[in-house]
CSV table of C-alpha atoms in Angstrom, one decimal:
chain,number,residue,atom,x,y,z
A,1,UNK,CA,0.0,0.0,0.0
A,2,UNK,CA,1.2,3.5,-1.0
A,3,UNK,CA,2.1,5.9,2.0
A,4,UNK,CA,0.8,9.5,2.1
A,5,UNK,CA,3.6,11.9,2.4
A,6,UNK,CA,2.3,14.4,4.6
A,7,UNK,CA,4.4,18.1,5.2
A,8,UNK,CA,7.4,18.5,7.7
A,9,UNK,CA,5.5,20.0,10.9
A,10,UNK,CA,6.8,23.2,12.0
A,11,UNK,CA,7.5,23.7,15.9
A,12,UNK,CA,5.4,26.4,16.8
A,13,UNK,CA,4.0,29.7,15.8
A,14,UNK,CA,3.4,33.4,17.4
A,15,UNK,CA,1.9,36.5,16.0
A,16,UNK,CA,4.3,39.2,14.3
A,17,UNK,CA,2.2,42.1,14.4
A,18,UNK,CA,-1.1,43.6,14.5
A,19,UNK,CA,-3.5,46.4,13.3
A,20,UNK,CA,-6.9,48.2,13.8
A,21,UNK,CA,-9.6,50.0,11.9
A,22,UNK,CA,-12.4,51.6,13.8
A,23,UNK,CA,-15.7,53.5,12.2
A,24,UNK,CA,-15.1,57.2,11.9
A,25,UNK,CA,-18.1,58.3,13.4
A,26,UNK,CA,-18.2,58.6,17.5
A,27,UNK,CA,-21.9,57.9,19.2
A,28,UNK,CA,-21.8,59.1,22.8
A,29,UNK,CA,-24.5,57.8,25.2
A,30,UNK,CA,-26.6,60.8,24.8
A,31,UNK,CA,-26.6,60.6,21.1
A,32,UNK,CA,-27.9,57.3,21.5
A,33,UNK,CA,-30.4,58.0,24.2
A,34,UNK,CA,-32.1,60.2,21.5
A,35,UNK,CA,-32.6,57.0,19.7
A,36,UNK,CA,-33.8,54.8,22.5
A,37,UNK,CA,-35.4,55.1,25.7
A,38,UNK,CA,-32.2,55.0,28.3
A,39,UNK,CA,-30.3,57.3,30.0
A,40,UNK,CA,-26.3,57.9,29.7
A,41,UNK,CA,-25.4,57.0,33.0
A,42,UNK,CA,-28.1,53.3,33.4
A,43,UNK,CA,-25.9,52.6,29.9
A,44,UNK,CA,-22.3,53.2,31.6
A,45,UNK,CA,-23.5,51.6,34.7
A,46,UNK,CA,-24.6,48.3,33.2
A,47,UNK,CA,-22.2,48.2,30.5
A,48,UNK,CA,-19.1,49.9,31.0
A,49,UNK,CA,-19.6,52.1,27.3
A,50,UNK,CA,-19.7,56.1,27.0
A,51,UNK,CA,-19.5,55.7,23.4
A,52,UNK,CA,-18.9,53.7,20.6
A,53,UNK,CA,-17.7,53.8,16.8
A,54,UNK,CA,-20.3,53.3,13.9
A,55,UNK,CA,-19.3,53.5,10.6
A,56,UNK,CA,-20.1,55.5,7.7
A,57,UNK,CA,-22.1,54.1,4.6
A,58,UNK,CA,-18.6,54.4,3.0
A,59,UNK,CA,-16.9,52.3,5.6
A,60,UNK,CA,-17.9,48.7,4.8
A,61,UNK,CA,-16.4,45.5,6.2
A,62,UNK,CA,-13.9,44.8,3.1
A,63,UNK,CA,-13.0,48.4,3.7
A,64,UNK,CA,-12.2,48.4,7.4
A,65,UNK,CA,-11.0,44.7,7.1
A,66,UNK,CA,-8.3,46.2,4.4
A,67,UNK,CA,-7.1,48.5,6.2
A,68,UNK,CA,-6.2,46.8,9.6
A,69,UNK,CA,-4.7,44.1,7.3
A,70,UNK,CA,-2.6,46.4,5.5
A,71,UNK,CA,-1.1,47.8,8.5
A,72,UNK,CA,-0.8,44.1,10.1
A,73,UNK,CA,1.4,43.6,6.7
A,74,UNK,CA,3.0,46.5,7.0
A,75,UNK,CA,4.2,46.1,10.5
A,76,UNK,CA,5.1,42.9,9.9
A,77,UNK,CA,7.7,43.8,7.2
A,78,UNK,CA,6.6,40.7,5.2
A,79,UNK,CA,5.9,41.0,1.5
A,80,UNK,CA,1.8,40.6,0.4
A,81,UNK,CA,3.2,37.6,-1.8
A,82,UNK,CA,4.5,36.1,1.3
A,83,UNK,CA,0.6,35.3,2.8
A,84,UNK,CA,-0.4,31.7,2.6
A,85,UNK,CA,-3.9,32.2,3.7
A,86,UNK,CA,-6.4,34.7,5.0
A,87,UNK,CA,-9.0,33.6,7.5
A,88,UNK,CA,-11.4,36.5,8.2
A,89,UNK,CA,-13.8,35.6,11.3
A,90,UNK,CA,-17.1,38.0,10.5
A,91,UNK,CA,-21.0,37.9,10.9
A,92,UNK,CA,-21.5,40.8,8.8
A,93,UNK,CA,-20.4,39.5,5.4
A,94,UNK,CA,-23.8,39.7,3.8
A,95,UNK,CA,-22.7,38.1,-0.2
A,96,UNK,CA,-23.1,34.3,0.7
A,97,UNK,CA,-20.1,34.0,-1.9
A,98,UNK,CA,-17.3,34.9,-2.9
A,99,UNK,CA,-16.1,35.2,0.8
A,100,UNK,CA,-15.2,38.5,2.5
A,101,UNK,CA,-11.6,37.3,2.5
A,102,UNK,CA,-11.4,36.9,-1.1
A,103,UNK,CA,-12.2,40.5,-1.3
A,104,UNK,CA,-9.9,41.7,1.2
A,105,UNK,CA,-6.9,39.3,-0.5
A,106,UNK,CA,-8.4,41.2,-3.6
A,107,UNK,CA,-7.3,44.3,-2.3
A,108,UNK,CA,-4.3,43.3,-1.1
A,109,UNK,CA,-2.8,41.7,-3.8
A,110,UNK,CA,-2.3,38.5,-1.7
A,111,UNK,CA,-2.4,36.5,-5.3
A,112,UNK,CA,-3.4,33.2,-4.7
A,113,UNK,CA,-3.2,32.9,-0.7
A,114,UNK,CA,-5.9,30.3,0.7
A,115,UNK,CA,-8.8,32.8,1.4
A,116,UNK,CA,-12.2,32.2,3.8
A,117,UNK,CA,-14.4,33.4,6.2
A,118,UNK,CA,-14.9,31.8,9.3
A,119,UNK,CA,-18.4,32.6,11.8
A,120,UNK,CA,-17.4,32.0,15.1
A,121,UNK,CA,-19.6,35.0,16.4
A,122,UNK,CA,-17.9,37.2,18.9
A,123,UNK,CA,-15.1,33.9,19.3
A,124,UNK,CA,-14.6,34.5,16.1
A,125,UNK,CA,-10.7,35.7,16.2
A,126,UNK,CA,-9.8,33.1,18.6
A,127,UNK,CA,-11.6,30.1,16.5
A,128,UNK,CA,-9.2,31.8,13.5
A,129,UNK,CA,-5.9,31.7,15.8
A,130,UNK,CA,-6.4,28.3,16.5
A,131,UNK,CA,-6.9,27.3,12.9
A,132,UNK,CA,-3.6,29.4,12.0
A,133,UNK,CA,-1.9,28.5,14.7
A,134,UNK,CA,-2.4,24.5,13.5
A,135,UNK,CA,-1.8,25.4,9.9
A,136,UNK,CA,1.8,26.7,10.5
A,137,UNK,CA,2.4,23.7,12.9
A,138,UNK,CA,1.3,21.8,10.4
A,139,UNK,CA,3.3,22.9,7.4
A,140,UNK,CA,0.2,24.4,5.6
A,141,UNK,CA,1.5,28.0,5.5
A,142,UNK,CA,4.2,29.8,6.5
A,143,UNK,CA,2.1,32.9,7.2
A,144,UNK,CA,-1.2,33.6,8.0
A,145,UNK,CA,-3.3,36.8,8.0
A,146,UNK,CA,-6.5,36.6,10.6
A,147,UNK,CA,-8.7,39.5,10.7
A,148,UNK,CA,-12.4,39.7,12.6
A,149,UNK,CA,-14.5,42.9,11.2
A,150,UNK,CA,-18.1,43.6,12.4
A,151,UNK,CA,-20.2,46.3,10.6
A,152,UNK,CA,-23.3,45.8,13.5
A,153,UNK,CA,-25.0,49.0,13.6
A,154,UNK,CA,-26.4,47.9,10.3
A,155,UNK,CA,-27.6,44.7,12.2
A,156,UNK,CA,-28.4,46.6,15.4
A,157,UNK,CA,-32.3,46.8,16.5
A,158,UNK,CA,-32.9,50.4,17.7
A,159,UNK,CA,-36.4,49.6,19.0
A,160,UNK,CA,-34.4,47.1,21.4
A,161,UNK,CA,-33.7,48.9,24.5
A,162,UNK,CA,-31.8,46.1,26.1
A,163,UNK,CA,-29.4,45.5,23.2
A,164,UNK,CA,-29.7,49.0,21.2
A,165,UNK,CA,-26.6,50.5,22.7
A,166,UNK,CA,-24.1,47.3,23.0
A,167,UNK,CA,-23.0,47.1,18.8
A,168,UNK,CA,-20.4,49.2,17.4
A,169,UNK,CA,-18.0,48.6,14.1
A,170,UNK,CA,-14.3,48.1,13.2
A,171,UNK,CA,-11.5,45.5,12.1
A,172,UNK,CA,-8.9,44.2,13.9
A,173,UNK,CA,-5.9,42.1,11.9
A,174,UNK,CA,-2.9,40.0,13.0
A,175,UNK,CA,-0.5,38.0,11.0
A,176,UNK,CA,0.7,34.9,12.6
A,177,UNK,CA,3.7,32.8,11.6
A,178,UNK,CA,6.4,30.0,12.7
A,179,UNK,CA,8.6,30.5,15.5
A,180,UNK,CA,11.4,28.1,17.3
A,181,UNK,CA,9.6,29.0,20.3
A,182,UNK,CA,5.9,28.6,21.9
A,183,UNK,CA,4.2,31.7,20.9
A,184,UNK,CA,0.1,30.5,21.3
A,185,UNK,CA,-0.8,28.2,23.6
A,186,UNK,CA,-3.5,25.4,23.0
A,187,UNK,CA,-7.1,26.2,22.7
A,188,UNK,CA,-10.2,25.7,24.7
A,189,UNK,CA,-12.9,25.7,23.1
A,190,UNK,CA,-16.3,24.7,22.5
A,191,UNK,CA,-20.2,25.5,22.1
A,192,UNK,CA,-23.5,24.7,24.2
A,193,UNK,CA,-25.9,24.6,21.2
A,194,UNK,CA,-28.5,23.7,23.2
A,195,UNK,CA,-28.8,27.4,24.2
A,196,UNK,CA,-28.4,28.8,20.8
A,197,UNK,CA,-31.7,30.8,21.1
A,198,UNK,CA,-30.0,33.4,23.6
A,199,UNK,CA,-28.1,35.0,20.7
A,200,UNK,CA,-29.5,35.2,17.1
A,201,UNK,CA,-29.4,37.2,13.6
A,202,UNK,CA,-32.8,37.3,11.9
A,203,UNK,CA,-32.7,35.0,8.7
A,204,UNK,CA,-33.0,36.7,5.8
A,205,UNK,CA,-36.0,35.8,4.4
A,206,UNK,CA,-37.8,37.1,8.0
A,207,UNK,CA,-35.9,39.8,7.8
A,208,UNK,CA,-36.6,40.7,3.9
A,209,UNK,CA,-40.1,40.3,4.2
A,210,UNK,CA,-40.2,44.0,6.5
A,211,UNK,CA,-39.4,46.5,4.2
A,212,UNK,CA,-38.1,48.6,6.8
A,213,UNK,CA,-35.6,46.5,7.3
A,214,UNK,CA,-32.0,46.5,5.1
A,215,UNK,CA,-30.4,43.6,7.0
A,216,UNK,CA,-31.2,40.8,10.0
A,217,UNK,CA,-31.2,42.6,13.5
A,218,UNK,CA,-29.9,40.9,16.3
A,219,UNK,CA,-31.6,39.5,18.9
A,220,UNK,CA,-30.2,38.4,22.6
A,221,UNK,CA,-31.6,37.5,25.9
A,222,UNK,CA,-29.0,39.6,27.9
A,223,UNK,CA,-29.3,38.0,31.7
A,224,UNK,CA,-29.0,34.6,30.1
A,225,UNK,CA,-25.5,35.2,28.4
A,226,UNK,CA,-24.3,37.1,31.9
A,227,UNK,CA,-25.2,34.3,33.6
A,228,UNK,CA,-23.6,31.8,31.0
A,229,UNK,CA,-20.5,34.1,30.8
A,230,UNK,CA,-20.0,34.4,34.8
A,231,UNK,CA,-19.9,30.9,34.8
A,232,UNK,CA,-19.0,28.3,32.2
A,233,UNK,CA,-16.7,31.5,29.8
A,234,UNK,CA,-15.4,31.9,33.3
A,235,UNK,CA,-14.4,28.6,33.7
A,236,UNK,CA,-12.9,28.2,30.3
A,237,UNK,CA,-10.6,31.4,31.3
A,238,UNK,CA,-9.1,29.2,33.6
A,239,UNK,CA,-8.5,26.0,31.5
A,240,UNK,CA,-6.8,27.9,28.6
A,241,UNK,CA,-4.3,29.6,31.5
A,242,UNK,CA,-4.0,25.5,32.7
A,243,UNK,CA,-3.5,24.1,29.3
A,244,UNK,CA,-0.5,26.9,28.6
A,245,UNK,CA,0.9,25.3,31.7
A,246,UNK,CA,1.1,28.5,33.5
A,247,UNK,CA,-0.1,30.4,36.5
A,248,UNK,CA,-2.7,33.9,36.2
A,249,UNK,CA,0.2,35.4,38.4
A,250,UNK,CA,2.2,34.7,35.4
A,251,UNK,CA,0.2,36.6,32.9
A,252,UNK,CA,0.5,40.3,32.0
A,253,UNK,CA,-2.5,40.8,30.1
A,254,UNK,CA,-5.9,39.9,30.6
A,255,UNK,CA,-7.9,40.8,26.6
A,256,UNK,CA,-11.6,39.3,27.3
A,257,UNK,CA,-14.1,39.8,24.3
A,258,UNK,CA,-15.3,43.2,25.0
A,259,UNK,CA,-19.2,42.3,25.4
A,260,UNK,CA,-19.6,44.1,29.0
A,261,UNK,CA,-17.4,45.4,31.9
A,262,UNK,CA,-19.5,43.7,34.6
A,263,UNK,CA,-18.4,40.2,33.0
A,264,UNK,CA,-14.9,41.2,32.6
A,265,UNK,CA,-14.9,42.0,36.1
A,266,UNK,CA,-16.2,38.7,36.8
A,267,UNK,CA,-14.0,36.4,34.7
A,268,UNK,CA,-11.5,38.3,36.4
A,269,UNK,CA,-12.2,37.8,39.8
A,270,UNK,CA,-13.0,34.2,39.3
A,271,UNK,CA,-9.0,34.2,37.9
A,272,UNK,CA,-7.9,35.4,40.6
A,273,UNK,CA,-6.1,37.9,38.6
A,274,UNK,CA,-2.9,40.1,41.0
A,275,UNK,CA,-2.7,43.8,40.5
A,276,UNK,CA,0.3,43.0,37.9
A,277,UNK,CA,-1.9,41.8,35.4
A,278,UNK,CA,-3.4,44.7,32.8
A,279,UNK,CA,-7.1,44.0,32.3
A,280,UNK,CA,-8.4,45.1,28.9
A,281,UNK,CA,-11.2,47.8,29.0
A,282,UNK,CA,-11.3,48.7,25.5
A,283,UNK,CA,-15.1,48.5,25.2
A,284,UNK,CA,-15.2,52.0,27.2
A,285,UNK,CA,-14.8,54.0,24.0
A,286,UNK,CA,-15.2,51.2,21.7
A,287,UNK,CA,-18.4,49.4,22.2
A,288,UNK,CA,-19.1,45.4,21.4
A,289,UNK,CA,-17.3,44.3,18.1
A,290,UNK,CA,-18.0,40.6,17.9
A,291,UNK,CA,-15.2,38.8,16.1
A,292,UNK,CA,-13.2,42.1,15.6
A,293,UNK,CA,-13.4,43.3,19.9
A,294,UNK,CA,-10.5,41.0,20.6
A,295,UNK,CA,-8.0,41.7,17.9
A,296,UNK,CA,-8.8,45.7,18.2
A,297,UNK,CA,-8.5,45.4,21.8
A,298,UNK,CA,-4.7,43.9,21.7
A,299,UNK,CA,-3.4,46.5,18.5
A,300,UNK,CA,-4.9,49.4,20.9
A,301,UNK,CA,-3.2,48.2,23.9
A,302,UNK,CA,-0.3,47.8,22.1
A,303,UNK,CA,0.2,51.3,20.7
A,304,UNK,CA,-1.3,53.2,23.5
A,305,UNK,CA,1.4,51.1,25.6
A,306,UNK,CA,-1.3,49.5,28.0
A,307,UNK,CA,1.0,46.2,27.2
A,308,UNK,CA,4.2,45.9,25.1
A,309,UNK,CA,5.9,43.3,22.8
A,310,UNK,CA,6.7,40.3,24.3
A,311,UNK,CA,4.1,40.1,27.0
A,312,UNK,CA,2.2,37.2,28.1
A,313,UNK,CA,-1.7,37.6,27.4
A,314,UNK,CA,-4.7,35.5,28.2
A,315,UNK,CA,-8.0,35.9,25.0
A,316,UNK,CA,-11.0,34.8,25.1
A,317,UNK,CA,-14.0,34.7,23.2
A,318,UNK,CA,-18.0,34.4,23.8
A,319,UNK,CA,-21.1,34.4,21.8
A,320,UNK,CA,-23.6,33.2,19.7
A,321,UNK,CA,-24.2,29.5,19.5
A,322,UNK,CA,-23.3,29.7,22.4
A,323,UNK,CA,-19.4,29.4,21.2
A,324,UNK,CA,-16.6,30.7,23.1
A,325,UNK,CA,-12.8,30.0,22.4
A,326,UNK,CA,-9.4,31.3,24.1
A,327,UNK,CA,-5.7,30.6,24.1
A,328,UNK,CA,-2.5,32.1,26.0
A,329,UNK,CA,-1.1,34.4,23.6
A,330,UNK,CA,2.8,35.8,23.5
A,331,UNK,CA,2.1,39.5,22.0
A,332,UNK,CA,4.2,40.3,19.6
């Protein structure tokens, strides 16, 4: 019988840079308490957000997605011809096909780089760092480029008080590649599908058949996910610190999925986090990203020296399905 050669494995992999995209246009609390019935302060209170970023009708997902990958590239000092593969982890991709990464390699010139989208919801990044992370290991590329991009004011229900003021819009990019040395540690991940009522999009023919509607709104049962987050995301925190054989005293960075302060806090506390360790915030100014919260979160950080190069960061992602996913990261 004929063997199948398989690929020398590479040892390990680690990201080599990052960038960011955010929508131009700032909605503070009060601009959105003209929309729905809230005040600024209940909003801050429960969520930890004065303001997020919307985009303009200019600003589209490819758009944003571009430019955080073009500065990911840039940083990186690798060549566009030097990509293997673009995953881009999205919800808001609304062409069923070609996928939103064929696009963005489009743009790019990334010639003939594997290219697809990935919906992992707001674990969306840290689904598409495992997947690179195994690719490189596995000899499949050399280099990848993961972006997550949400464009959700488009998706976001304005006559949903309890939601309304979460969703905001932006890209966030990395490029990952092989290293002699452990630079991501192994995954946890997972799903409970049999609560995947808590979080959904409208389909599309429900949501095409209201002609006030351009696109499926989003729909979540907000105490259920708090309550699913404070425990089982919580949980999950700690095994991905576990399977990276370390200690949370040993981290410097703690970059959540920026979905609400409150659970932050939680997650954080149930680590047992010291003082030393940086917890991420980003949502302040930013609002709920979905797949793109985490990746923006660690390029902001990173430039606005909250954490530097080298440091040793805990991610994790939650969302819809319910999905969540997270690794020990080395930043680069």
């Amino acid at each position: 019988m004929t063997a199948i050669k398989t690929r020398p494995v590479h040892g390990y992999s680690k990201f080599l840079s990052t960038g960011s995209a955010r929508g131009s246009r700032v909605v503070t609390n009060e601009e959105m308490c003209t929309l729905i019935d809230s005040t600024p302060e209940w909003i801050e209170q429960r969520t930890g957000i004065t303001e997020r970023r919307w985009a303009t009708n200019s600003e589209t997902v490819a758009s944003m997605g571009t430019t955080a990958a073009r500065t990911a590239l840039e940083r990186s000092g690798l060549e566009a011809s030097q990509i293997d593969a673009i995953i881009v982890a999205t919800v808001s991709h609304h062409r069923p096909s070609p996928s939103l990464a064929a696009y963005i390699a489009r743009e790019l010139g990334l010639g003939d780089a594997a290219a697809f989208d990935l919906n992992g919801a707001c674990a969306g990044f840290c689904y598409s760092t495992a997947l690179a992370d195994s690719m490189i290991r596995t000899g499949s590329a050399n280099y990848v480029l993961v972006i997550g991009v949400e464009k959700l004011s488009e998706m976001t229900n304005l006559d949903d008080r309890s939601t309304a003021f979460l969703f905001s819009d932006g890209a966030g990019a990395a490029i990952i590649g092989a290293s002699d040395e452990p630079g991501i540690g192994p995954v946890v991940w997972g799903s409970r599908s049999d609560q995947l009522k808590t979080i959904e999009l409208e389909d599309w023919p429900t949501a095409s058949a209201d002609p006030n509607k351009i696109h499926p709104l989003i729909r979540m049962e907000g105490r259920a996910v708090f309550r699913w987050a404070m425990t089982d995301v919580a949980k999950r925190a700690a095994e991905a610190v576990a399977e990276a054989r370390i200690t949370p005293a040993d981290l410097d960075v703690f970059i959540p999925h920026q979905a609400n302060d409150r659970i932050t806090d939680v997650v954080s506390r149930h680590l047992k986090l010291p003082e030393s360790v940086t917890v991420c915030h980003d949502i302040a100014d930013m609002g709920n990203t979905s797949a793109a919260s985490v990746p923006i979160a660690i390029d902001r950080m990173l430039q606005r020296g909250e954490a530097r190069s080298g440091d040793l960061a805990l991610i994790i992602g939650f969302g819809a399905g319910l999905v969540y996913a997270g690794q020990v990261i080395r930043l680069p």
